Short mmCIF file of C-alpha atoms and ligand atoms in Angstrom, two decimals:
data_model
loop_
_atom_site.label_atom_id
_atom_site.label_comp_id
_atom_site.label_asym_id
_atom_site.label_seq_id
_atom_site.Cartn_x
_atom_site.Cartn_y
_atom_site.Cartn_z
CA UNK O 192 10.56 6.41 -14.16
CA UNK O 193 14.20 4.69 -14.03
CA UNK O 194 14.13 1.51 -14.68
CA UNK O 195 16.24 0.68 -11.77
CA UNK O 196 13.57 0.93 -9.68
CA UNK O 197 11.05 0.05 -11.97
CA UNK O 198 9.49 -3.70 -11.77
CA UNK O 199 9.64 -4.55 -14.94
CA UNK O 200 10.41 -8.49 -15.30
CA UNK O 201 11.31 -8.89 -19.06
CA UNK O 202 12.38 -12.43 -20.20
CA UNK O 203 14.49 -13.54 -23.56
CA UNK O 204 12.71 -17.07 -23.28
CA UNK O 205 9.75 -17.42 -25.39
CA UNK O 206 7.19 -18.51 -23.07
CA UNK O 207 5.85 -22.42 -24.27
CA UNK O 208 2.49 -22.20 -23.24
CA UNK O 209 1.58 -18.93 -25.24
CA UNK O 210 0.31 -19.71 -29.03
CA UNK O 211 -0.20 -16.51 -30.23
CA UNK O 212 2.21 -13.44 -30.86
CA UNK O 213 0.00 -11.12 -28.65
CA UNK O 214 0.46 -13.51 -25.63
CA UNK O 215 4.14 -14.50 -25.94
CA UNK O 216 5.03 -10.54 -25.95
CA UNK O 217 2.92 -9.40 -23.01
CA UNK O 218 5.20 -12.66 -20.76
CA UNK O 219 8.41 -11.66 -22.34
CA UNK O 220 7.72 -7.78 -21.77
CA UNK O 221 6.67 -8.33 -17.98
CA UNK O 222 3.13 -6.66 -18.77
CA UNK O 223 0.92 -9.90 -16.67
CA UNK O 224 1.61 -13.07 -15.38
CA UNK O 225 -1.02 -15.73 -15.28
CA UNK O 226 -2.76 -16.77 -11.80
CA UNK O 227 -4.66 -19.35 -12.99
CA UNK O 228 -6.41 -20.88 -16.22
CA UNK O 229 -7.44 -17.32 -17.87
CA UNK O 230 -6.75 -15.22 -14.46
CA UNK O 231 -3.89 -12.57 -14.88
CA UNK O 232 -2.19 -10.18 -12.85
CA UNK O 233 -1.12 -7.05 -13.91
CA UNK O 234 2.62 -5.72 -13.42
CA UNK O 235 3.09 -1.98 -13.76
CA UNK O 236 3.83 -2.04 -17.45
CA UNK O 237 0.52 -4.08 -18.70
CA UNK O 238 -1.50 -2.35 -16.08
CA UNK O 239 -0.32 1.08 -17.52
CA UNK O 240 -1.15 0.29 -21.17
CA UNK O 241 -4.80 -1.16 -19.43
CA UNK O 242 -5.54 2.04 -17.75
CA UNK O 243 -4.64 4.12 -20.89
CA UNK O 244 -7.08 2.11 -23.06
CA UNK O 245 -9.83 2.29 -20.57
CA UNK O 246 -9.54 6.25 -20.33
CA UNK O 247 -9.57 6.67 -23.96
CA UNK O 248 -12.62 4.54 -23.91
CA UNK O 249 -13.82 6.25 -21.22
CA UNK O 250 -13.64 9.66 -22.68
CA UNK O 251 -15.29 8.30 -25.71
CA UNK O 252 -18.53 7.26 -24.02
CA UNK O 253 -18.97 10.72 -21.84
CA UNK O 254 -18.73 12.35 -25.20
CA UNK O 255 -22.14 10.84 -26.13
CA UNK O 256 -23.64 11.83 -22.82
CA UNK O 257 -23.21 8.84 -21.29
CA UNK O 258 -22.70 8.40 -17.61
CA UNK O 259 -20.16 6.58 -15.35
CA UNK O 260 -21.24 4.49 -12.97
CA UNK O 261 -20.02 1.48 -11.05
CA UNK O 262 -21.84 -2.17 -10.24
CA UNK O 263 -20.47 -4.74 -8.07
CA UNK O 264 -18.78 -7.71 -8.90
CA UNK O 265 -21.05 -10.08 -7.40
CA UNK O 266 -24.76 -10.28 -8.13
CA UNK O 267 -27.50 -11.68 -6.10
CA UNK O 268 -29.05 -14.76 -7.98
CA UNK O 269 -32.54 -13.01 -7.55
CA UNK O 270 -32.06 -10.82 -10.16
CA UNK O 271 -31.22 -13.16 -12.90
CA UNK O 272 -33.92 -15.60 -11.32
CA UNK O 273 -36.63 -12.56 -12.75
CA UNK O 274 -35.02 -11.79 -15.93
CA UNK O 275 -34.68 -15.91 -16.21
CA UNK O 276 -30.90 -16.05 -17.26
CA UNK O 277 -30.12 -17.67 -14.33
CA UNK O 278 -30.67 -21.32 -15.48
CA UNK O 279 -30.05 -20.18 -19.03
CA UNK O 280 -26.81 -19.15 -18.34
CA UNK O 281 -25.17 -22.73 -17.58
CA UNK O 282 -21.77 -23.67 -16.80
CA UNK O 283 -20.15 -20.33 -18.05
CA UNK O 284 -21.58 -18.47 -14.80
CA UNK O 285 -19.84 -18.47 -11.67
CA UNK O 286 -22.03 -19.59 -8.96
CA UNK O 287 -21.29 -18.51 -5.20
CA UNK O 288 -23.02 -19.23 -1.89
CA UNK O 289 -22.14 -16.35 1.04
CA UNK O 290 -22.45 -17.39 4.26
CA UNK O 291 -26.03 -17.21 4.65
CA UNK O 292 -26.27 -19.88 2.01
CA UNK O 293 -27.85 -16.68 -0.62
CA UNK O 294 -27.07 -17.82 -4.08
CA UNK O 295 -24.84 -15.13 -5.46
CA UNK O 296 -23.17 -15.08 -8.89
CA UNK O 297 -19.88 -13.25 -10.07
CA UNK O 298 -20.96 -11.18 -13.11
CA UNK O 299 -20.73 -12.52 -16.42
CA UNK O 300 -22.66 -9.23 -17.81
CA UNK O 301 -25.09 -6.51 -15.89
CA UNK O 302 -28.22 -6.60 -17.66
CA UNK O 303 -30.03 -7.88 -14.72
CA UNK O 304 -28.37 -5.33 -12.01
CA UNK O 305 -28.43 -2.06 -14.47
CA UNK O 306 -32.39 -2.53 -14.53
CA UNK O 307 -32.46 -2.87 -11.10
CA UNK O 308 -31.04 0.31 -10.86
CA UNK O 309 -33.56 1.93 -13.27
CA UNK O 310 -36.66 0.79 -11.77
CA UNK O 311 -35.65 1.56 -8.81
CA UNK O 312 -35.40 5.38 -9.68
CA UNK O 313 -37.42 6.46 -13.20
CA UNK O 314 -40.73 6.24 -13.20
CA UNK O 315 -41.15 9.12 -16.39
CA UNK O 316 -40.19 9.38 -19.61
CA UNK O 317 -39.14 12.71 -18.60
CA UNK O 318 -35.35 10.91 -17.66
CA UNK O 319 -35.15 9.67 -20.87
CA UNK O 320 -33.09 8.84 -22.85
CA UNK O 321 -30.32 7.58 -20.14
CA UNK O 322 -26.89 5.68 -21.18
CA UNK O 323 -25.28 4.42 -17.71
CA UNK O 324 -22.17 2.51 -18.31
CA UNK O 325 -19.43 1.18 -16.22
CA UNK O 326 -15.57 -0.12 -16.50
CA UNK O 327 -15.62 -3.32 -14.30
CA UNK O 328 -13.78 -7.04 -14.21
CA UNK O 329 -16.23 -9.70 -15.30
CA UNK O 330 -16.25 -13.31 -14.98
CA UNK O 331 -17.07 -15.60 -17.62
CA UNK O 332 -16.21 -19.66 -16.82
CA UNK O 333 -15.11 -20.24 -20.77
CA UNK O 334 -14.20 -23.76 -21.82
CA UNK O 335 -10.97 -23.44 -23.29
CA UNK O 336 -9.53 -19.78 -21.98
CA UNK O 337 -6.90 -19.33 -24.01
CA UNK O 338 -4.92 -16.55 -25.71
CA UNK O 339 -3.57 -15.11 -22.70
CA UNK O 340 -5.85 -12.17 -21.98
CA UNK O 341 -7.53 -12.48 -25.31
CA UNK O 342 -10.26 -14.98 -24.12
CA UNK O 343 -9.50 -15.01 -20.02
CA UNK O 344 -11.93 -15.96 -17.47
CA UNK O 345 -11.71 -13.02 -15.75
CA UNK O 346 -11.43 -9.89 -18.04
CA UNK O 347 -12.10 -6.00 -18.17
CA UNK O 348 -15.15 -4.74 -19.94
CA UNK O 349 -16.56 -1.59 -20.22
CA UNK O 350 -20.29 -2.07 -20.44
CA UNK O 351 -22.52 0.30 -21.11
CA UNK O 352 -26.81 0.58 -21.13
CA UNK O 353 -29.54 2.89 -22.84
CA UNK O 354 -32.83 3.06 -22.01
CA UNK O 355 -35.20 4.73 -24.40
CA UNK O 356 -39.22 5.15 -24.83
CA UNK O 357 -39.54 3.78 -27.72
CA UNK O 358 -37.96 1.76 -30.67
CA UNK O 359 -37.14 4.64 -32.41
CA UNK O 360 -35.14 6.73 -29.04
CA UNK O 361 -33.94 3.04 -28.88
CA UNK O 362 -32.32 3.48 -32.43
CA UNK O 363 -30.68 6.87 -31.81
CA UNK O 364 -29.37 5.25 -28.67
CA UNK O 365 -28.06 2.50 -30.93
CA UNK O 366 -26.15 4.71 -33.19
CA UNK O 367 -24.65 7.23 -30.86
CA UNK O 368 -22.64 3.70 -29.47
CA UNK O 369 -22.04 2.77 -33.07
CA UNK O 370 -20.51 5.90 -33.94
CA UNK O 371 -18.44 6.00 -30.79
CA UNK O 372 -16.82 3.09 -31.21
CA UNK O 373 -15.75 3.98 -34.58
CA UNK O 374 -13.79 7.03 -32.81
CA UNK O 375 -13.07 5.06 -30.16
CA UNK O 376 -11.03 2.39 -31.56
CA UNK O 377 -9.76 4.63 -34.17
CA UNK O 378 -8.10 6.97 -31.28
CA UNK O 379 -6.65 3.88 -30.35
CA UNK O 380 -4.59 3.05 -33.68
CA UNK O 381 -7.38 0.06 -34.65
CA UNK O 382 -9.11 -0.64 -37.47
CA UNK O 383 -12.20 -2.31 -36.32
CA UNK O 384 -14.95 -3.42 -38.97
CA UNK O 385 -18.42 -3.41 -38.05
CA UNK O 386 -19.95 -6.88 -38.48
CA UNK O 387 -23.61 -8.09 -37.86
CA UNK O 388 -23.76 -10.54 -35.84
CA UNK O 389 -25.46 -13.36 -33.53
CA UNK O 390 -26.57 -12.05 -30.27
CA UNK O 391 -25.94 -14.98 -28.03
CA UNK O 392 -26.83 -15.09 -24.27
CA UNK O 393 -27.63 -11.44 -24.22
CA UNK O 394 -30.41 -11.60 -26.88
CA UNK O 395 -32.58 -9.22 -28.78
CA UNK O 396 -32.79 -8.53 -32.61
CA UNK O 397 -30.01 -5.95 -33.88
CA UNK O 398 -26.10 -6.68 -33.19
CA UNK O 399 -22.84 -5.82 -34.35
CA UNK O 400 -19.60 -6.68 -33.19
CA UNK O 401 -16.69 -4.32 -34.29
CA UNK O 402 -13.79 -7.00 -34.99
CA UNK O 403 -9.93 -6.45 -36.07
CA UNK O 404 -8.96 -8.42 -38.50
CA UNK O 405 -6.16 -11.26 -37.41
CA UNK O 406 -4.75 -14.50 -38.62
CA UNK O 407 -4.71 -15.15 -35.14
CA UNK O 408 -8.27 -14.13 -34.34
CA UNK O 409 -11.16 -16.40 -32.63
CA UNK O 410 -13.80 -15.56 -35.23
CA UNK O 411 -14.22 -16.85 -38.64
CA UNK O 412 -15.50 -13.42 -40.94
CA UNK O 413 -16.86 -12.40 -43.94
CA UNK O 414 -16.66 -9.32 -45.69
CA UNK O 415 -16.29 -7.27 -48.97
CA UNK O 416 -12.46 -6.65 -49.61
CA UNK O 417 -12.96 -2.99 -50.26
CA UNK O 418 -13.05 -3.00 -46.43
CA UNK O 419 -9.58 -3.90 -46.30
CA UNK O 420 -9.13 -0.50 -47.22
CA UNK O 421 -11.30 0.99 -45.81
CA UNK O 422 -9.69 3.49 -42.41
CA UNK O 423 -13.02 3.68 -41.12
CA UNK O 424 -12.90 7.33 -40.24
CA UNK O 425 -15.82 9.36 -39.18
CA UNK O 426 -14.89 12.41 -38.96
CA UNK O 427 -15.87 15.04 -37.00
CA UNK O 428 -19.11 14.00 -34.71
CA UNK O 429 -21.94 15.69 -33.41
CA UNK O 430 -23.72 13.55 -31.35
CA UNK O 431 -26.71 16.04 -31.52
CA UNK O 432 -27.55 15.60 -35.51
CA UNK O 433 -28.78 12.54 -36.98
CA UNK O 434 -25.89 9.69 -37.10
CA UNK O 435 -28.08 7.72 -39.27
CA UNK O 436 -25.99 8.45 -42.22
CA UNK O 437 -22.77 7.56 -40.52
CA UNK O 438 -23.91 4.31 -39.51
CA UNK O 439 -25.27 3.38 -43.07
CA UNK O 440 -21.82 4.19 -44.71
CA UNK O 441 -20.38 1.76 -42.06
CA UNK O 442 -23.02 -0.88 -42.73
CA UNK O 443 -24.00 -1.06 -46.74
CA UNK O 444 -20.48 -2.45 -47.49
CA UNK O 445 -21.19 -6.40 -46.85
CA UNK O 446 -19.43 -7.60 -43.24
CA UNK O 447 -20.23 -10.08 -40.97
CA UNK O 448 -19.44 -12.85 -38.28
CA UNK O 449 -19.72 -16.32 -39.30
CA UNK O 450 -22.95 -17.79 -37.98
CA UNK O 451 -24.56 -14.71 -40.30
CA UNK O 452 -22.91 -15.89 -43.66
CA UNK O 453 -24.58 -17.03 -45.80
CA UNK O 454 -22.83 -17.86 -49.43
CA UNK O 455 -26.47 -17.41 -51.41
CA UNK O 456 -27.81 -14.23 -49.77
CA UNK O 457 -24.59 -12.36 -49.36
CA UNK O 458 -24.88 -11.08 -52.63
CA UNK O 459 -21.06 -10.65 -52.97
CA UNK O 460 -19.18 -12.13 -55.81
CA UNK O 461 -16.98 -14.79 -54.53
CA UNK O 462 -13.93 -12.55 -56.14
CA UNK O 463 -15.19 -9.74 -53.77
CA UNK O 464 -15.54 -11.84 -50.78
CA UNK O 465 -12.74 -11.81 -48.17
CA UNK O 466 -12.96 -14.97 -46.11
CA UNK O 467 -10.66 -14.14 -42.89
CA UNK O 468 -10.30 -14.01 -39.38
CA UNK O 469 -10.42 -11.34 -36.59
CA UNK O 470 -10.78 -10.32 -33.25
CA UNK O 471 -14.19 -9.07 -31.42
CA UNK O 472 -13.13 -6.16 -29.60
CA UNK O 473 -16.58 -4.78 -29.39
CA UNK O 474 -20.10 -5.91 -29.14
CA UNK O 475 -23.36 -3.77 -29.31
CA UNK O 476 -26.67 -5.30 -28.73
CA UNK O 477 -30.21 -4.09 -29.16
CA UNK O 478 -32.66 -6.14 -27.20
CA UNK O 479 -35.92 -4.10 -26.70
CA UNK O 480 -38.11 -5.05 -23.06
CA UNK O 481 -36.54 -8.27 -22.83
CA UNK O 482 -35.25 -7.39 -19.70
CA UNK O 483 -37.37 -4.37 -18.66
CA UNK O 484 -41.07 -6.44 -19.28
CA UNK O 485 -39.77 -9.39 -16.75
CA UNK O 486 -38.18 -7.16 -14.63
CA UNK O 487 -41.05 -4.41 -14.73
CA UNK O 488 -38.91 -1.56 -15.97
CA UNK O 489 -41.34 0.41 -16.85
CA UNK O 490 -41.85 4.42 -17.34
CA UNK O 491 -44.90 6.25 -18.04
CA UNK O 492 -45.54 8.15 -21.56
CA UNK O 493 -46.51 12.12 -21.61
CA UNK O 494 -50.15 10.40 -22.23
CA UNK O 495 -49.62 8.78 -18.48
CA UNK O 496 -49.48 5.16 -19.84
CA UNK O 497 -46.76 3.06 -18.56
CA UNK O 498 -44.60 0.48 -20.72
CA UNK O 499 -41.23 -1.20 -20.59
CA UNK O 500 -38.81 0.70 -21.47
CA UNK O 501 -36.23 -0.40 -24.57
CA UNK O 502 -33.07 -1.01 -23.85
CA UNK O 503 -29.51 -2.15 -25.73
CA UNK O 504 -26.32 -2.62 -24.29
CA UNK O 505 -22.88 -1.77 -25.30
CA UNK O 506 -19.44 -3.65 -24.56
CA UNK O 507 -16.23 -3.40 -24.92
CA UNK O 508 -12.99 -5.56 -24.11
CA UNK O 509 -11.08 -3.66 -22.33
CA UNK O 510 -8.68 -6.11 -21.43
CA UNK O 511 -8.67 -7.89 -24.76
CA UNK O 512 -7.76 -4.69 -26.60
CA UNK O 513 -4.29 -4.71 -25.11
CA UNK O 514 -3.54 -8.43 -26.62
CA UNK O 515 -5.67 -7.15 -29.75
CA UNK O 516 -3.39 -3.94 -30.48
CA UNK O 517 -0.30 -5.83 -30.17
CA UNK O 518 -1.57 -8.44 -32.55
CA UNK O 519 -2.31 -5.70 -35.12
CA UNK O 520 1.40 -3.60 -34.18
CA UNK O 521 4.30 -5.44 -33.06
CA UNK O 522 7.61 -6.61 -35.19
CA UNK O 523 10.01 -9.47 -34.90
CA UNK O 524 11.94 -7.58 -31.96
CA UNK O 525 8.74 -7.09 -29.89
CA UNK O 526 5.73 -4.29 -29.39
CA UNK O 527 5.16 -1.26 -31.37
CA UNK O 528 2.54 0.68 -29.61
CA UNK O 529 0.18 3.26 -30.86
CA UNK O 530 1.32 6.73 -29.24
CA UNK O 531 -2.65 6.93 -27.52
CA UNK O 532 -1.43 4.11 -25.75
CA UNK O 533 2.41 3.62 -25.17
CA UNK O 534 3.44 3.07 -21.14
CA UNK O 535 5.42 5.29 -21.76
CA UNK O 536 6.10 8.37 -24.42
CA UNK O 537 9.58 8.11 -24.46
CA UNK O 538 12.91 5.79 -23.57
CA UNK O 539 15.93 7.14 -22.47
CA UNK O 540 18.78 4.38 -23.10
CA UNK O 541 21.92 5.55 -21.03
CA UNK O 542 24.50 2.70 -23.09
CA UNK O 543 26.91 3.16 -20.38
CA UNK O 544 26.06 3.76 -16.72
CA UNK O 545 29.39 4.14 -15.15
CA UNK O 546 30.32 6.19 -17.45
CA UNK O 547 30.51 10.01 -15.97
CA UNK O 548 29.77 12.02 -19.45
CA UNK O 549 27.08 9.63 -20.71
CA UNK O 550 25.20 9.48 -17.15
CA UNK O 551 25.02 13.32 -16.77
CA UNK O 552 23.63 13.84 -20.29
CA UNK O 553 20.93 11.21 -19.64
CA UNK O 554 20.22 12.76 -16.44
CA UNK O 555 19.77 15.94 -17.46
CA UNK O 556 17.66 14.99 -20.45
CA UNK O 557 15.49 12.76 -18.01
CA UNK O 558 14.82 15.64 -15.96
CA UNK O 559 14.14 18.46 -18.74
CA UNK O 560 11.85 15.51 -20.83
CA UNK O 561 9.70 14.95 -17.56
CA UNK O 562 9.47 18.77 -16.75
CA UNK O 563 8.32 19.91 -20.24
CA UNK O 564 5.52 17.04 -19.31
CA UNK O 565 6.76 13.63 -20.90
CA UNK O 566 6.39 10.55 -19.30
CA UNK O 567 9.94 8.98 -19.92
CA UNK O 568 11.46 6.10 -18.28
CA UNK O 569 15.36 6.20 -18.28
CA UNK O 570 17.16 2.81 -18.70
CA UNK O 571 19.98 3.70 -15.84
CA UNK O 572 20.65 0.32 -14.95
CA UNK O 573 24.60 -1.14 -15.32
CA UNK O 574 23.66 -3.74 -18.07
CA UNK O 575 24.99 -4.58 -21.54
CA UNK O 576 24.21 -2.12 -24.07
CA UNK O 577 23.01 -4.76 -26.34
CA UNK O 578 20.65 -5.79 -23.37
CA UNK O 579 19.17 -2.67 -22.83
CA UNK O 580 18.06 -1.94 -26.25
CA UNK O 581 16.45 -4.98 -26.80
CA UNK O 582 14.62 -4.18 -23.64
CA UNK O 583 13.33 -0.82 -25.13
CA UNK O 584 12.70 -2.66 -28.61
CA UNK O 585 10.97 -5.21 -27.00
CA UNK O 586 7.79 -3.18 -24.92
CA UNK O 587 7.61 -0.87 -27.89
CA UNK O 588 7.88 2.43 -26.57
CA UNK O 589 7.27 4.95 -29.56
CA UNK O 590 10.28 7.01 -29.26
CA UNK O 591 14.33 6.18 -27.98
CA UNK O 592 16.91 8.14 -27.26
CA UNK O 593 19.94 6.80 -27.10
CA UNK O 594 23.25 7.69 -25.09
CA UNK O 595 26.68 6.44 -25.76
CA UNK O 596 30.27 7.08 -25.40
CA UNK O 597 30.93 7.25 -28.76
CA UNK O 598 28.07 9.14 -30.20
CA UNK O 599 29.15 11.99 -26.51
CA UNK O 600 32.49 12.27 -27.80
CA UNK O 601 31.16 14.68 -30.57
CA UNK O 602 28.23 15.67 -28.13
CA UNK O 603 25.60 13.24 -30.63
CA UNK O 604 22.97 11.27 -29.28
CA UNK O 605 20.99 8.68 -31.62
CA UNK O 606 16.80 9.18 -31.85
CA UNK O 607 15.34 6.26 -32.77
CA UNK O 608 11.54 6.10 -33.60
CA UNK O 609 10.51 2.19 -32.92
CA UNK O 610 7.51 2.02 -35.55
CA UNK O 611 9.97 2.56 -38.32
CA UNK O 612 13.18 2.15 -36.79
CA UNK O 613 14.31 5.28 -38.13
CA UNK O 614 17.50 6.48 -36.80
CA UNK O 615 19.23 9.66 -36.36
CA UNK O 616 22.52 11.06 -34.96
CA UNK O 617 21.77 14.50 -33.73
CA UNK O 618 22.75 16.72 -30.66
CA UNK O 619 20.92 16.77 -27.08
CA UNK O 620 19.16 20.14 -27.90
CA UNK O 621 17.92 18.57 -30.97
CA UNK O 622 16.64 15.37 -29.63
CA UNK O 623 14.60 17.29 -27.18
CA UNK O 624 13.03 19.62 -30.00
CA UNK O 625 12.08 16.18 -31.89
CA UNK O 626 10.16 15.14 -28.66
CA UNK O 627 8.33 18.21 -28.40
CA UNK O 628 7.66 17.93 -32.32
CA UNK O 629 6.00 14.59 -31.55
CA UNK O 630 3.32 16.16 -29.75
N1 5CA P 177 -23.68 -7.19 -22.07
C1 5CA P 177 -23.10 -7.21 -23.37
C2 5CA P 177 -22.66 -5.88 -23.80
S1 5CA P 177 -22.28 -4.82 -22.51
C3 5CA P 177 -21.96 -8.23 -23.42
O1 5CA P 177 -21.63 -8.82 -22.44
N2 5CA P 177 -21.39 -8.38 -24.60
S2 5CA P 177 -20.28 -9.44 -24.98
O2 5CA P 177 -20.55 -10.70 -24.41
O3 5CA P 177 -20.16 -9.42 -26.39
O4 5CA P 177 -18.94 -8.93 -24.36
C4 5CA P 177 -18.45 -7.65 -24.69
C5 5CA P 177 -16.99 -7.68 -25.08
O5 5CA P 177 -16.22 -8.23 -24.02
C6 5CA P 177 -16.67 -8.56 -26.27
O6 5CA P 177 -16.88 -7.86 -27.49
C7 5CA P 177 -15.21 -8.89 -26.05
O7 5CA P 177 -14.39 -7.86 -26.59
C8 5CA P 177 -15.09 -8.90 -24.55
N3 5CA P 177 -15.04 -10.28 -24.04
C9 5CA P 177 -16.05 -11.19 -23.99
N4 5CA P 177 -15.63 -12.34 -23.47
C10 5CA P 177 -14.32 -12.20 -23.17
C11 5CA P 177 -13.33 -13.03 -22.59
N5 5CA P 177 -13.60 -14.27 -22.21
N6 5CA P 177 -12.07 -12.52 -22.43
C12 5CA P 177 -11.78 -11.26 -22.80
N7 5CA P 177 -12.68 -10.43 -23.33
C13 5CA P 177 -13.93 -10.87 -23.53
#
């Protein structure tokens, strides 16, 4: 991509309204722009960094045999009449009439609709277990949106369901998620702690939420500090063998949200306690036939008796990840991004565009970068020097390099690696080798 004809509306003001790091850098970097109170857009570069995250998540959840599928936006009323969350819900649910004067709803969550589904279709045990998930924009009328996309009104979620026959399918179920979101948010560059936790409007009797720790973050946590060191790596996974092991390694070590403290159970020294802050990016619920008894989910056992069937489900914040891996990777000059998720892999910086020897060197390292499969975006544009490498500072892509008259004169280019601004004079040939190194 060249940036002159790229839309990419970066601004040196930082923006007034934006409190937190996260938020100020996706303004400045052109990456959304706010429609309303917790409604973005997306411009090109946010909505690339969006899509990347939601494919790595994506390829996560087929991994564990779970299966794509996508649920509309708006919900009949109906549905969450049976389940009765339709009343519970209150003022955070966005109520709709159509035309007909049908009570409709925008989707806060798809509990309701996923069961539909089911009960609609499996009648057996024989279809079990099932996981159907989905990547889709939710709606959720929150008090005080704030945070930029961190707490929005509307935001991207991947949310994902198992059914099971029993409590204990229900439990493998469980797990698979668990360990998946360990890989999952490890692929991209997090650190995310499981917590227990409160389950809230969705309900049931098991939760965790996987949170990043921030100063910045929404929710007040407790854990043992040997999970500040902790890298949370599972290893290798086979979905197939018992995860029940993996899950209590991630789960003996003391962590959880605040409304589960509590100072004379924890059984933590207070020197062992770390009393912080961090950011829910995930949320996994198990909730039993709380929705399958009202809603007559039911499937029929190898015996020929019929019972609800158990179900959890499984979120993520899709669009709150981008504002939560910027809070966890960004500098004074701007964004750092994790290489699973950069816009782009590397920036070309041509320092002088009217300049004949400097253009055709960044040309023809454009062109040999995207054929040997990089996505690159050249900064051809006739602006300052200083200008443009703030630019490429600024949205954080991984790798630069960088183009000059003086550095041409002896046939040297500078590559620059943005994480730790580690800089190196070298020769065109050369830069190109350290790209395909990268890989
Ligand atoms: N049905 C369940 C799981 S599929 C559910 O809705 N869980 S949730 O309420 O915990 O939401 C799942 C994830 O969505 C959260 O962990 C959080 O990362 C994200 N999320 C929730 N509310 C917002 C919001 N207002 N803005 C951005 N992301 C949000």
């Amino acid at each position: 991509m060249r940036l002159s004809q790229y839309f990419l509306p970066v601004s040196r003001e930082v923006p007034k309204e934006a409190q937190i790091v996260s938020h100020r850098l996706m303004l400045r970097a052109g990456m959304i722009q706010q429609s309303s109170a917790g409604i973005y857009s997306w411009l090109p570069l946010g909505l690339k960094v969006l899509r990347k995250i939601e494919q790595i998540v994506r390829e996560e959840q087929n991994r564990t045999g779970a299966l794509e599928i996508l649920m509309p936006t708006i919900q009949p009323a109906d549905l969450w009449q049976e389940s009765g969350r339709y009343e519970d819900y209150g003022a955070e649910m966005l109520r709709i009439q159509d035309r007909h004067e049908r009570a409709m709803l925008y989707g806060p969550t798809n509990e309701e609709q996923v069961t539909d589904i089911f009960r609609a279709h499996v009648k057996t045990y024989r279809a079990l277990p099932l996981n159907l998930y989905q990547i889709q924009w939710k709606f959720r009328d929150e008090v005080r949106p704030r945070f930029g996309i961190m707490r929005g009104r509307e935001f991207l979620m991947k949310d994902a369901y198992s059914f099971a026959l029993n409590a204990d399918e229900a439990r493998i179920a469980y797990n698979k998620m668990f360990v998946s979101y360990l890989l999952t948010f490890k692929r991209l560059g997090l650190t995310a702690i499981p917590m227990e936790a409160d389950t809230g409007p969705i309900g049931g009797d098991m939760s965790h939420e996987f949170v990043i720790l921030a100063e910045t973050g929404e929710s007040a946590v407790y854990c043992h500090k040997d999970w500040l060191n902790d890298s949370l790596d599972a290893g290798a996974v086979d979905y197939d063998a018992d995860l029940q092991p993996i899950v209590d390694r991630f789960t003996t070590l003391y962590a959880v949200t605040d409304d589960k403290h509590d100072p004379k159970t924890c059984g933590v020294a207070e020197a062992d306690l770390a009393v912080t802050r961090g950011i829910e990016v995930g949320h996994i619920f198990y909730f039993g036939d709380k929705y399958s008894a009202p809603m007559g989910a039911e499937v029929m056992d190898d015996s020929g008796k019929s019972s609800a069937v158990y179900m959890g489900s499984y979120g993520i914040g899709i669009s709150r990840l981008v504002g939560g891996i910027i809070e966890a990777s960004h500098d004074d000059k701007g964004i750092i991004w994790p290489k699973s998720v950069a816009p782009f892999d590397v920036g070309v910086v041509n320092l002088k565009a009217d300049d004949d020897v400097c253009t055709t060197a960044s040309e023809a390292l454009y062109a040999r970068l995207i054929e040997a499969g990089f996505d690159v975006l050249l900064d051809d544009r006739n602006e300052s020097a200083g200008g443009k490498l703030n630019t490429m500072d600024l949205i954080g892509i991984p790798y630069q390099i960088i183009i000059g008259p003086r550095g041409m004169a002896s046939g040297q280019v500078e590559f620059k690696i943005r994480e730790s601004d580690k800089r190196q004079d070298m020769g065109i040939d050369e830069a190109f080798q350290a790209m395909m190194e990268t890989r």
